[in-house]
Amino acid sequence: MIADIRPGSKKFYAEEHFFGGIDRSGFFTISEANYLIHYGHTLRGLYDGSLMPETETEHKFVAALSSQEPVMLYEHKLWQKFLYAVYRASHRSSAVSNSKGSMTPSDYYNEMFHDAY
């Protein structure tokens, strides 16, 4: 898959969320992990607003973030999977219920890990 998205400024391993990095987390296929490693910093920047979209795919990704409609964009689906994986990885060993109530993986990511990068 050739991406119409800027490569990240450095490799994205998200080791603060996944011991050993994305590729060893068990949440992603090899191709998904490789995509996140190369484009994860760009996706994160577009997600949190620290980067402005430049390409058509980047514009579609940003639009998909606020859309309530089902999105078929690969980058959006993969980023949602990443958010869910961060949420699941942080709750793997916890037997205590979430004191924050019913949070979505995106809400959890925004609250707990927004400043981790």
Coordinates of C-alpha atoms in Angstrom, one line a residue:
M1 CA 0.0 0.0 0.0
I2 CA 1.4 3.4 -1.0
A3 CA 0.3 6.0 1.4
D4 CA -0.7 9.5 0.3
I5 CA 0.4 10.7 3.7
R6 CA 3.6 12.2 5.0
P7 CA 6.0 9.8 6.8
G8 CA 6.5 10.7 10.5
S9 CA 9.5 12.7 11.6
K10 CA 10.8 9.6 13.3
K11 CA 9.6 6.0 13.8
F12 CA 6.5 5.6 16.0
Y13 CA 6.8 2.7 18.4
A14 CA 4.5 3.9 21.2
E15 CA 6.6 2.1 23.8
E16 CA 5.0 4.1 26.5
H17 CA 1.8 2.2 25.7
F18 CA 3.2 -1.1 24.4
F19 CA 6.1 -2.8 26.1
G20 CA 8.5 -3.7 23.2
G21 CA 6.7 -1.4 20.7
I22 CA 3.7 -1.6 18.4
D23 CA 5.1 -4.5 16.4
R24 CA 5.3 -6.7 19.5
S25 CA 2.1 -5.7 21.1
G26 CA 0.0 -8.5 19.7
F27 CA -2.7 -6.0 18.6
F28 CA -1.6 -5.4 15.0
T29 CA -0.8 -7.4 11.9
I30 CA 2.7 -7.0 10.5
S31 CA 1.5 -4.6 7.8
E32 CA -0.5 -2.5 10.3
A33 CA 2.4 -2.3 12.7
N34 CA 4.8 -1.2 9.9
Y35 CA 2.3 1.4 8.7
L36 CA 2.0 2.8 12.2
I37 CA 5.7 2.8 12.7
H38 CA 6.3 4.8 9.5
Y39 CA 3.2 7.1 9.6
G40 CA 2.1 7.1 13.3
H41 CA 3.6 10.4 14.2
T42 CA 1.8 12.1 11.3
L43 CA -1.5 10.4 12.3
R44 CA -1.1 11.4 15.9
G45 CA -0.3 15.0 14.9
L46 CA -3.4 15.1 12.6
Y47 CA -5.4 13.6 15.4
D48 CA -4.4 16.0 18.1
G49 CA -4.2 19.1 15.8
S50 CA -0.5 19.7 16.1
L51 CA -0.2 19.1 12.3
M52 CA -2.3 20.6 9.6
P53 CA -3.4 18.3 6.7
E54 CA -1.5 18.7 3.4
T55 CA -2.6 15.9 1.2
E56 CA -6.1 14.7 0.2
T57 CA -5.7 11.6 2.4
E58 CA -4.7 13.7 5.3
H59 CA -7.8 16.0 4.8
K60 CA -10.0 12.9 4.6
F61 CA -8.5 11.5 7.8
V62 CA -9.1 14.7 9.7
A63 CA -12.7 14.9 8.4
A64 CA -13.3 11.2 9.3
L65 CA -12.2 12.0 12.9
S66 CA -15.3 14.2 13.4
S67 CA -17.7 12.2 11.2
Q68 CA -20.4 10.1 12.7
E69 CA -20.8 8.2 9.5
P70 CA -19.0 4.9 8.9
V71 CA -15.6 5.6 7.3
M72 CA -13.8 3.4 4.9
L73 CA -10.5 5.2 5.0
Y74 CA -7.7 2.8 6.0
E75 CA -5.8 5.3 8.0
H76 CA -8.8 6.2 10.1
K77 CA -9.7 2.5 10.7
L78 CA -6.1 1.8 11.8
W79 CA -5.9 4.9 14.1
Q80 CA -9.2 3.8 15.7
K81 CA -7.7 0.3 16.2
F82 CA -4.6 2.0 17.7
L83 CA -6.7 4.0 20.2
Y84 CA -8.6 0.8 21.1
A85 CA -5.3 -1.1 21.6
V86 CA -3.9 1.6 23.9
Y87 CA -7.1 1.5 25.9
R88 CA -7.1 -2.4 26.1
A89 CA -3.3 -2.5 26.9
S90 CA -3.8 -0.1 29.8
H91 CA -6.7 -2.2 31.2
R92 CA -5.2 -5.7 30.7
S93 CA -4.1 -6.3 34.2
S94 CA -6.7 -4.2 36.0
A95 CA -9.4 -6.1 37.9
V96 CA -10.8 -2.8 39.2
S97 CA -13.6 -1.2 37.2
N98 CA -13.1 2.1 35.5
S99 CA -13.7 4.9 38.0
K100 CA -14.2 7.3 35.1
G101 CA -17.5 5.6 34.0
S102 CA -18.2 4.6 30.5
M103 CA -15.3 6.1 28.4
T104 CA -14.6 5.4 24.8
P105 CA -11.1 4.5 23.8
S106 CA -10.7 7.9 22.2
D107 CA -11.8 9.6 25.4
Y108 CA -9.4 7.5 27.4
Y109 CA -6.5 8.2 25.1
N110 CA -7.2 12.0 25.1
E111 CA -7.4 12.1 28.9
M112 CA -4.6 9.7 29.9
F113 CA -2.0 9.8 27.1
H114 CA -2.4 13.1 25.2
D115 CA 0.8 14.5 26.7
A116 CA 2.8 11.3 26.6
Y117 CA 4.4 12.2 23.3

